[in-house]
Short mmCIF file of N, CA and C in Angstrom, two decimals:
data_model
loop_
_atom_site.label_atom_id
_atom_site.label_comp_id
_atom_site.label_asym_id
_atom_site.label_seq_id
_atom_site.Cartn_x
_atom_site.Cartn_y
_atom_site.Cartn_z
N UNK A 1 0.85 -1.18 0.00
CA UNK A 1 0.00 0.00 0.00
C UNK A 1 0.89 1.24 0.00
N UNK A 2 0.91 2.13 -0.87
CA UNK A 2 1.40 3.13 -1.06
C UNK A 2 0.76 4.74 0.29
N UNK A 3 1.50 5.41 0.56
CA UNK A 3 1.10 6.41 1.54
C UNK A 3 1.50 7.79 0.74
N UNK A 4 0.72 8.34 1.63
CA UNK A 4 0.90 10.02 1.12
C UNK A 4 1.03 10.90 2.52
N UNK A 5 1.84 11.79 2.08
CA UNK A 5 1.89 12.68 3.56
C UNK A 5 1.64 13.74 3.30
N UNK A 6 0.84 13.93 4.18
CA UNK A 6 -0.40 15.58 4.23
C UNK A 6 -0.35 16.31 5.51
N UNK A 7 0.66 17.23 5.06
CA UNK A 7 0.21 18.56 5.87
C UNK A 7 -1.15 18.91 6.50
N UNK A 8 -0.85 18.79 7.49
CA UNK A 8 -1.93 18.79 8.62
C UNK A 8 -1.73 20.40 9.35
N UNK A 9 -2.69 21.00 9.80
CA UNK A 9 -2.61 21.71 10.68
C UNK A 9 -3.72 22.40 12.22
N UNK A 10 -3.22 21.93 13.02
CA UNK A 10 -4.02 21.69 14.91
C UNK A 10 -4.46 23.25 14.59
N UNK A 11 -5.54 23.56 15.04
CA UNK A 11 -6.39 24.96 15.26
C UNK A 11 -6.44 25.28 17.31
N UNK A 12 -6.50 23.98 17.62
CA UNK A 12 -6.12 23.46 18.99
C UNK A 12 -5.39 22.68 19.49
N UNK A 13 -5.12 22.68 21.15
CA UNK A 13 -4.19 21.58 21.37
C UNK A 13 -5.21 20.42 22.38
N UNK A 14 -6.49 20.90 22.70
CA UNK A 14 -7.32 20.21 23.49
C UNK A 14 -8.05 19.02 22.64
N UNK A 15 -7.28 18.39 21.10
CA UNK A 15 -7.81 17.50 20.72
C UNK A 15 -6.56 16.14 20.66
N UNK A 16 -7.18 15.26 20.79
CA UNK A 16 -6.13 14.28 20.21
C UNK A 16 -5.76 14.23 18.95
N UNK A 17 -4.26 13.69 18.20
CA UNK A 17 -3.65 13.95 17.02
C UNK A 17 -4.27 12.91 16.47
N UNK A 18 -4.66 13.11 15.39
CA UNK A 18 -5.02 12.11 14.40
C UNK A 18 -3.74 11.20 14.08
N UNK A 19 -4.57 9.89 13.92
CA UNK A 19 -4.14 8.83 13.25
C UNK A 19 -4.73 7.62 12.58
N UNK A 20 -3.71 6.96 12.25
CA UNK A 20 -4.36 6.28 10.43
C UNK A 20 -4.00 4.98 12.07
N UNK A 21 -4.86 4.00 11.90
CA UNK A 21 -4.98 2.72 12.35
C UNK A 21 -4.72 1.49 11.41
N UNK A 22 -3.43 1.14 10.67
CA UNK A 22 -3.28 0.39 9.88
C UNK A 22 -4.19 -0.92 9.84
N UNK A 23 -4.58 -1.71 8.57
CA UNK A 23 -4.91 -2.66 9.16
C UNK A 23 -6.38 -2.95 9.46
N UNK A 24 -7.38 -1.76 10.34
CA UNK A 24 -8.47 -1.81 10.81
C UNK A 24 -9.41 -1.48 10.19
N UNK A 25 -9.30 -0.33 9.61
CA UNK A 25 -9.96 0.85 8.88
C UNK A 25 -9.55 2.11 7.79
N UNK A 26 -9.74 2.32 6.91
CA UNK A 26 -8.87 3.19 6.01
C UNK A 26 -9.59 4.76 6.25
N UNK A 27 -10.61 4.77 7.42
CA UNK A 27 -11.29 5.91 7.30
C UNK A 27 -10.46 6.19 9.10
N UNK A 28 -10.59 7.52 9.10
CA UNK A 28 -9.83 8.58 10.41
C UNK A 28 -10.84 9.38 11.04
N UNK A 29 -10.81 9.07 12.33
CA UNK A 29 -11.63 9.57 13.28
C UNK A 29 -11.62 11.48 13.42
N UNK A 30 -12.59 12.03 13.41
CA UNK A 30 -12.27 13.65 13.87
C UNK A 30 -12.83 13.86 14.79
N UNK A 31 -12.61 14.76 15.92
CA UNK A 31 -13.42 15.11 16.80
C UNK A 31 -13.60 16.47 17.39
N UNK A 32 -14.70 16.83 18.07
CA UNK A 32 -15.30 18.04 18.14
C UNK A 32 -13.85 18.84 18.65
N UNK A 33 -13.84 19.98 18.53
CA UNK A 33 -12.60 20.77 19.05
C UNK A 33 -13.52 21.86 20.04
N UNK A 34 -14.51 22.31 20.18
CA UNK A 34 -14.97 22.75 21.74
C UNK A 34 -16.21 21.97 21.92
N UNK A 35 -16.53 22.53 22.90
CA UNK A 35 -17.71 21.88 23.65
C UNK A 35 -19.29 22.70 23.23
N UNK A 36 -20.37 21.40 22.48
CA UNK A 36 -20.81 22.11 22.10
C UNK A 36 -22.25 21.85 22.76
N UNK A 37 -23.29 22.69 23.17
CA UNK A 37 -24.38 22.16 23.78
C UNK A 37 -25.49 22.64 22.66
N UNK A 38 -26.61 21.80 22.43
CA UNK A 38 -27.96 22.39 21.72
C UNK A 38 -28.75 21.45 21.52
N UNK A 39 -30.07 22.14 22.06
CA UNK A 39 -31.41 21.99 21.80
C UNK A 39 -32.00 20.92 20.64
N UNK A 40 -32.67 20.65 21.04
CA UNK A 40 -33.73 19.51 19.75
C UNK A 40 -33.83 20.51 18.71
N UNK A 41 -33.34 20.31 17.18
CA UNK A 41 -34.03 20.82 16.69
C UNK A 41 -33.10 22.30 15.96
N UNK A 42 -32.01 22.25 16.76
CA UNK A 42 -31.01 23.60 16.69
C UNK A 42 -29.70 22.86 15.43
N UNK A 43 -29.23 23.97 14.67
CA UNK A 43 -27.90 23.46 13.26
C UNK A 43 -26.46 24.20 14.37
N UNK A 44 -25.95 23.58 13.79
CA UNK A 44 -24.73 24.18 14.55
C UNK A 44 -23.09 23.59 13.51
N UNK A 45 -22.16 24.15 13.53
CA UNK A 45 -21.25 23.96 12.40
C UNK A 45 -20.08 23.42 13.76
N UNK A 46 -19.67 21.99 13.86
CA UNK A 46 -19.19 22.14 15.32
C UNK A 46 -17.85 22.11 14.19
N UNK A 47 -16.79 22.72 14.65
CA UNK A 47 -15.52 22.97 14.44
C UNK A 47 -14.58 21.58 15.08
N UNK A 48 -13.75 21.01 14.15
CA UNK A 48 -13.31 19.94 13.79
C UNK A 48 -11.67 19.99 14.11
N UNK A 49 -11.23 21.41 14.30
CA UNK A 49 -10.17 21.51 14.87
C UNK A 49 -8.60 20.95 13.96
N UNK A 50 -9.13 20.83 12.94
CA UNK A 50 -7.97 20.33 11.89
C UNK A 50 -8.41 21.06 10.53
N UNK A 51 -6.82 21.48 10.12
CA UNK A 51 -7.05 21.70 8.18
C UNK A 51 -6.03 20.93 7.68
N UNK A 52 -6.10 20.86 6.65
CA UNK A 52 -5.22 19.64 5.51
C UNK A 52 -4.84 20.74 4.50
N UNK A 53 -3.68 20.24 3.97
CA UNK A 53 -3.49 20.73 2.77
C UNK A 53 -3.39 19.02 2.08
N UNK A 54 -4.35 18.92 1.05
CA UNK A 54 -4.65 17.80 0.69
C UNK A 54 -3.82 17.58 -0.64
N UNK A 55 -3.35 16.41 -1.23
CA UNK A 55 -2.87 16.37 -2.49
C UNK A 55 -3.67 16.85 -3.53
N UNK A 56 -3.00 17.65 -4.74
CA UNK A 56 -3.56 17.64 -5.99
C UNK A 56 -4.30 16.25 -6.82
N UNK A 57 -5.53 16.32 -7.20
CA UNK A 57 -6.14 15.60 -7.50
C UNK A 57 -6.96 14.95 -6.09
N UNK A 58 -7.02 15.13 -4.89
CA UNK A 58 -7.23 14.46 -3.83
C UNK A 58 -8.95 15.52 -3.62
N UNK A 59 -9.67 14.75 -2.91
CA UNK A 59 -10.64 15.43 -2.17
C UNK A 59 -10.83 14.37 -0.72
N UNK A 60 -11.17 15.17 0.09
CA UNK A 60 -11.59 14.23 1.74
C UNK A 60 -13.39 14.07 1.68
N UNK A 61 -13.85 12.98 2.51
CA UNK A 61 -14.97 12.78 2.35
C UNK A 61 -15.58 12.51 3.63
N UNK A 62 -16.45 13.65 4.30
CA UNK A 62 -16.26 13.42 5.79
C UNK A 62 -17.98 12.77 6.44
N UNK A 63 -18.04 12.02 6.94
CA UNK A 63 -19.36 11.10 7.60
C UNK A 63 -19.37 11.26 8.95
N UNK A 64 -20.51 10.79 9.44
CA UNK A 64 -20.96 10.83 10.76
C UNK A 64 -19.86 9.17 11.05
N UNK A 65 -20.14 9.18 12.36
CA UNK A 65 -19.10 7.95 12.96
C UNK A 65 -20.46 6.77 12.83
N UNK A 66 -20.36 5.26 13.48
CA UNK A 66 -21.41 4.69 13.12
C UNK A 66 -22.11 5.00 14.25
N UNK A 67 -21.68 5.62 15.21
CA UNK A 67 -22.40 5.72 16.63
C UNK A 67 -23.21 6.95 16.81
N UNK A 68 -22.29 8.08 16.33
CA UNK A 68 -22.73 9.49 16.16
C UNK A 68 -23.87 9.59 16.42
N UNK A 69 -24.98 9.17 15.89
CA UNK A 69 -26.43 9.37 16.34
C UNK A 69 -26.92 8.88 17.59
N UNK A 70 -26.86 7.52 18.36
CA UNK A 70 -27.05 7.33 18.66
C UNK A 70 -26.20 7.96 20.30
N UNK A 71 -25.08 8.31 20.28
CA UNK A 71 -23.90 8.70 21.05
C UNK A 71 -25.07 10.32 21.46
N UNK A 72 -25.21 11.06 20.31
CA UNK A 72 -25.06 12.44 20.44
C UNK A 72 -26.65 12.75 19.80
N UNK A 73 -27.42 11.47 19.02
CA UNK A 73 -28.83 12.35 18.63
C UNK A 73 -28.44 13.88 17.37
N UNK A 74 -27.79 13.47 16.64
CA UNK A 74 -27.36 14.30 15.82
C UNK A 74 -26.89 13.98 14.06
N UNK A 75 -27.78 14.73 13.52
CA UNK A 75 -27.18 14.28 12.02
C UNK A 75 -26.44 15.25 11.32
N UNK A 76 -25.75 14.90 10.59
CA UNK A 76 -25.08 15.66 9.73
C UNK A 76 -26.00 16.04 8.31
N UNK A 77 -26.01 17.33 8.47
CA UNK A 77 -26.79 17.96 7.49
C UNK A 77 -26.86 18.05 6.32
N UNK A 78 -25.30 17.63 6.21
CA UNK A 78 -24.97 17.51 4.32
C UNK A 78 -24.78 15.65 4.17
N UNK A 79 -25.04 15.06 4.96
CA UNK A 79 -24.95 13.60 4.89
C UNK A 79 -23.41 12.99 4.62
N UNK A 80 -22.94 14.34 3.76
CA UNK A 80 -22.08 13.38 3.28
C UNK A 80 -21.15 14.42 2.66
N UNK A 81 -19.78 15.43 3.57
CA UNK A 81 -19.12 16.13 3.57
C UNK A 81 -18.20 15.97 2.54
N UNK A 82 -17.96 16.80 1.63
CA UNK A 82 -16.45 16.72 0.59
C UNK A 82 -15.62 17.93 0.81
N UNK A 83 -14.30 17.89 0.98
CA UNK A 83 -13.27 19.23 1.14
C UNK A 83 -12.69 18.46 0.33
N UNK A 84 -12.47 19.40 -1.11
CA UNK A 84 -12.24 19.38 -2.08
C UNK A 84 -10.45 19.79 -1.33
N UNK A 85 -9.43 19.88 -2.64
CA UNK A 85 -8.20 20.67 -2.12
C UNK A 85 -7.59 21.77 -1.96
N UNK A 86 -8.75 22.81 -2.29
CA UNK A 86 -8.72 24.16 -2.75
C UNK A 86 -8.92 25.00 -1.54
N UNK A 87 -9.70 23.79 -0.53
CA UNK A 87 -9.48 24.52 0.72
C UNK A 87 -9.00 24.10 2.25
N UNK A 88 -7.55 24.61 2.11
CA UNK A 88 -6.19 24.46 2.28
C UNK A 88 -5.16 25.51 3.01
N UNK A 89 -6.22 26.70 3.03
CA UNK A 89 -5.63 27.57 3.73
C UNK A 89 -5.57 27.97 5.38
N UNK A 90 -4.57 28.80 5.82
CA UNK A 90 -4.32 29.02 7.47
C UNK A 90 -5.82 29.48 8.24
N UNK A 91 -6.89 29.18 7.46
CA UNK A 91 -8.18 30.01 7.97
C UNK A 91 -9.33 28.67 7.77
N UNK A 92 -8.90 27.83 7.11
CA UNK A 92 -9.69 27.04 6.44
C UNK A 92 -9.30 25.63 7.40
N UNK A 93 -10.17 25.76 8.40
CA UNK A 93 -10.44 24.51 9.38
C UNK A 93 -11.56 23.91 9.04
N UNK A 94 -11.68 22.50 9.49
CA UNK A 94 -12.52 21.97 8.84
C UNK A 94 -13.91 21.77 9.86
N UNK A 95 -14.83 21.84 9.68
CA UNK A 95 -16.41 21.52 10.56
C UNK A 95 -17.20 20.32 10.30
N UNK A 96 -18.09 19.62 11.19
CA UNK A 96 -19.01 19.42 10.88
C UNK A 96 -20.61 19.71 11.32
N UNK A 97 -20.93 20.11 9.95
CA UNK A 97 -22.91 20.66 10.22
C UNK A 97 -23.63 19.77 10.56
N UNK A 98 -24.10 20.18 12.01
CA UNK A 98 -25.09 18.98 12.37
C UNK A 98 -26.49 19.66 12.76
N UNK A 99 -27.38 18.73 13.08
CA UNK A 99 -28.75 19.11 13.43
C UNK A 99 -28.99 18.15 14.45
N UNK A 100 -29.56 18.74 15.45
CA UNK A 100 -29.88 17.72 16.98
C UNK A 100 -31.32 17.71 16.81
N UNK A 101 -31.08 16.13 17.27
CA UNK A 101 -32.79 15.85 17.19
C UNK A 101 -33.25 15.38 18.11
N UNK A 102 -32.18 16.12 19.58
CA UNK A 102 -32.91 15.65 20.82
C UNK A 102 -31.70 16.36 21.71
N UNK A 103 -32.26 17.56 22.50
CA UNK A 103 -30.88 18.05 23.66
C UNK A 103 -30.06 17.10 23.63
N UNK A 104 -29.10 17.70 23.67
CA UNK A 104 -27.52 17.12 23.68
C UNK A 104 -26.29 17.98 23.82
N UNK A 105 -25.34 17.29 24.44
CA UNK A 105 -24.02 17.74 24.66
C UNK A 105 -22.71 17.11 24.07
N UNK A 106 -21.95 17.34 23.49
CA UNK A 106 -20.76 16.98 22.80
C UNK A 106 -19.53 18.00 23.11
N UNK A 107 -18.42 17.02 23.69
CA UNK A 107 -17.31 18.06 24.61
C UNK A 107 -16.02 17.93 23.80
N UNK A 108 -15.28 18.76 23.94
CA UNK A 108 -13.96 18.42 23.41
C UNK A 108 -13.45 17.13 22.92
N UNK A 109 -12.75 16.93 22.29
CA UNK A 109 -11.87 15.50 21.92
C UNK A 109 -13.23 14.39 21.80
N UNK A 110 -14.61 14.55 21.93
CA UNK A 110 -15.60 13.17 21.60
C UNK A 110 -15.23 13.22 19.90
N UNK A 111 -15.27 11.59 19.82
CA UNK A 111 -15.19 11.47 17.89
C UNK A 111 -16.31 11.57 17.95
N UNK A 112 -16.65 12.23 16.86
CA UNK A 112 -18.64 12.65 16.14
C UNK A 112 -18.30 12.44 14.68
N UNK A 113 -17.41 12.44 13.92
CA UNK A 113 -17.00 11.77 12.25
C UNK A 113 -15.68 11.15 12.37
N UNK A 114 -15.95 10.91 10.85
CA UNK A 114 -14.59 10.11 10.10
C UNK A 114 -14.66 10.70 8.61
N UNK A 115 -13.13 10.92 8.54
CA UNK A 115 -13.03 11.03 6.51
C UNK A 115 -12.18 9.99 6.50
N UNK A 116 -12.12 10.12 4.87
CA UNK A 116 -11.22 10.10 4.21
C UNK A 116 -10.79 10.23 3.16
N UNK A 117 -9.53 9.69 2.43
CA UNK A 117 -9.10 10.87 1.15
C UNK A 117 -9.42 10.16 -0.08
N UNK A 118 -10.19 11.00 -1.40
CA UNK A 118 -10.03 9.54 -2.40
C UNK A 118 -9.74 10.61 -3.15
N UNK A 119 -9.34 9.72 -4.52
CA UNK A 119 -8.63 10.59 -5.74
C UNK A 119 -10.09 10.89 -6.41
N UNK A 120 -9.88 12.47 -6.90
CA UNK A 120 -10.99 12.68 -7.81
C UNK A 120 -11.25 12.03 -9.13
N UNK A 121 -12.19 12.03 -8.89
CA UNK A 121 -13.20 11.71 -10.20
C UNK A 121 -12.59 12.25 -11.80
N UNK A 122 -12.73 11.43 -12.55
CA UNK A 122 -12.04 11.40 -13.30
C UNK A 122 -12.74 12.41 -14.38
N UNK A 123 -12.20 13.06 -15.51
CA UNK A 123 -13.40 13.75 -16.16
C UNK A 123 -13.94 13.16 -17.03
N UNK A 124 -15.43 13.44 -16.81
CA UNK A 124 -16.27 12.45 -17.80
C UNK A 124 -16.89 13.19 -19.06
N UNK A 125 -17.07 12.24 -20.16
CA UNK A 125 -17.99 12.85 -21.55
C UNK A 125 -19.07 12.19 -21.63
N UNK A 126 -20.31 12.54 -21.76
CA UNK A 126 -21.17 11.69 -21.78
C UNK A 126 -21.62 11.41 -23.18
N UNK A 127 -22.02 10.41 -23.35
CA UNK A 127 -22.32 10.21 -24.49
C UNK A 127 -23.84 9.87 -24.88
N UNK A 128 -24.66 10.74 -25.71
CA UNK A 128 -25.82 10.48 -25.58
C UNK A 128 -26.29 9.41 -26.22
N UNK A 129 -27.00 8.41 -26.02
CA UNK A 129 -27.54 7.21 -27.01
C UNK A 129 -29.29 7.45 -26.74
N UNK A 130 -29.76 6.43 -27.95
CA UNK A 130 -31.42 6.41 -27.55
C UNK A 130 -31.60 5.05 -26.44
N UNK A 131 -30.53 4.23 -26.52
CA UNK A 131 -31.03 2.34 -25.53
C UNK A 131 -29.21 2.42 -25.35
N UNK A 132 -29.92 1.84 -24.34
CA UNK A 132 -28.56 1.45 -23.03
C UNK A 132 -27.75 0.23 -23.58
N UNK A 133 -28.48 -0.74 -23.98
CA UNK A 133 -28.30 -1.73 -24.51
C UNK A 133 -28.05 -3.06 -23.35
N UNK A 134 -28.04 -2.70 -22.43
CA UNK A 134 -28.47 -3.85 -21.35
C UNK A 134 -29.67 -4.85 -20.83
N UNK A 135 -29.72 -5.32 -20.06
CA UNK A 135 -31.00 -5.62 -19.33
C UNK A 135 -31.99 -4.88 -18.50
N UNK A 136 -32.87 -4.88 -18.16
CA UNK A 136 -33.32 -3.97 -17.88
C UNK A 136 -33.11 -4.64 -16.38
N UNK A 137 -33.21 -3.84 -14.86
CA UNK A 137 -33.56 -4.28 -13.38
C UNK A 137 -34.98 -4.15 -12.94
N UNK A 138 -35.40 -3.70 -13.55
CA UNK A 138 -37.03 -3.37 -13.49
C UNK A 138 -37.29 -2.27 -12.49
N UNK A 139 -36.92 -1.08 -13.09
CA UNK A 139 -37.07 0.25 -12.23
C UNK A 139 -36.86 0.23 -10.89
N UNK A 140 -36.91 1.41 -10.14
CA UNK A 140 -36.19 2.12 -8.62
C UNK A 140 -36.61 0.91 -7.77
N UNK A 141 -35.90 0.67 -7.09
CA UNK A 141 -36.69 -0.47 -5.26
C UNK A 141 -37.07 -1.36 -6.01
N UNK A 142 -36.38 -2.39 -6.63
CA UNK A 142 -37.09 -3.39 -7.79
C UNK A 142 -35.88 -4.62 -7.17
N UNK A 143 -35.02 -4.35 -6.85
CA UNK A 143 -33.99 -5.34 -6.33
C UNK A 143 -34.70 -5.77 -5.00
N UNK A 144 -34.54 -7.33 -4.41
CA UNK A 144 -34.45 -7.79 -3.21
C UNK A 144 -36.41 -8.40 -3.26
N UNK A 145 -36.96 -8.01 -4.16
CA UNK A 145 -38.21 -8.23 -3.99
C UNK A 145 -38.77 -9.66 -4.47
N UNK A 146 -39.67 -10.30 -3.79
CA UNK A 146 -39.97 -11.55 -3.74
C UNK A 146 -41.18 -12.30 -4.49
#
């Protein structure tokens, strides 16, 4: 397995340092960098306490943890976070937007996500046709059915 090393940079020192867990998981834990309290029902951008300067061609892809909800009653608002590499700068820390769906508290250093890095998408041409030329699956929610 090939590695890459990415400039990292702490916004705080009240979090633990990230690390890659060989072996277990290819995705990296983040965690809240202050303490954040809110209401059922309240958005809040909790600050993540890390920026990257990410490789060219690279984007990060950031998720709730598998517990996150259940831990904290909280979703992430965009489901499904991308920091592209463009933002990379001494100002440009990274967050995650959540929405509580039941009072809650989340303190320093708790993991609440995970990213990680994949190579971008390649550029695509589409090509228009009138038939696909496949089989058909038999339209949306059509798999698994009995």
């Amino acid at each position: 397995m090939r590695s890459e090393t990415i400039k990292i940079k702490y916004f705080t020192d009240k979090i633990d340092k990230l690390t890659y867990i060989d072996g277990k998981s290819d995705w990296i834990d983040l965690r809240a960098a202050e303490d954040v309290a809110l209401k059922a029902g309240e958005f809040r951008l909790i600050p993540l306490g890390v920026g990257m300067e990410l490789p060219e061609g690279y984007e990060a892809h950031v998720v709730p943890r598998s517990s996150t909800f259940k831990n904290f009653g909280i979703i992430q608002t965009n489901h499904h976070g991308v920091i592209d590499s463009s933002y990379c700068g001494d100002n440009d820390q990274w967050f995650m937007p959540v929405y509580a769906l039941r009072d809650t508290e989340i303190h320093v250093n708790d993991r609440i996500c995970q990213f990680r890095i994949v190579e971008n998408q390649p550029k695509i041409v589409f090509d228009e046709v009138a038939h696909l030329g496949d089989v058909d699956r038999g339209g949306h929610g059509s798999t698994g059915r009995q």
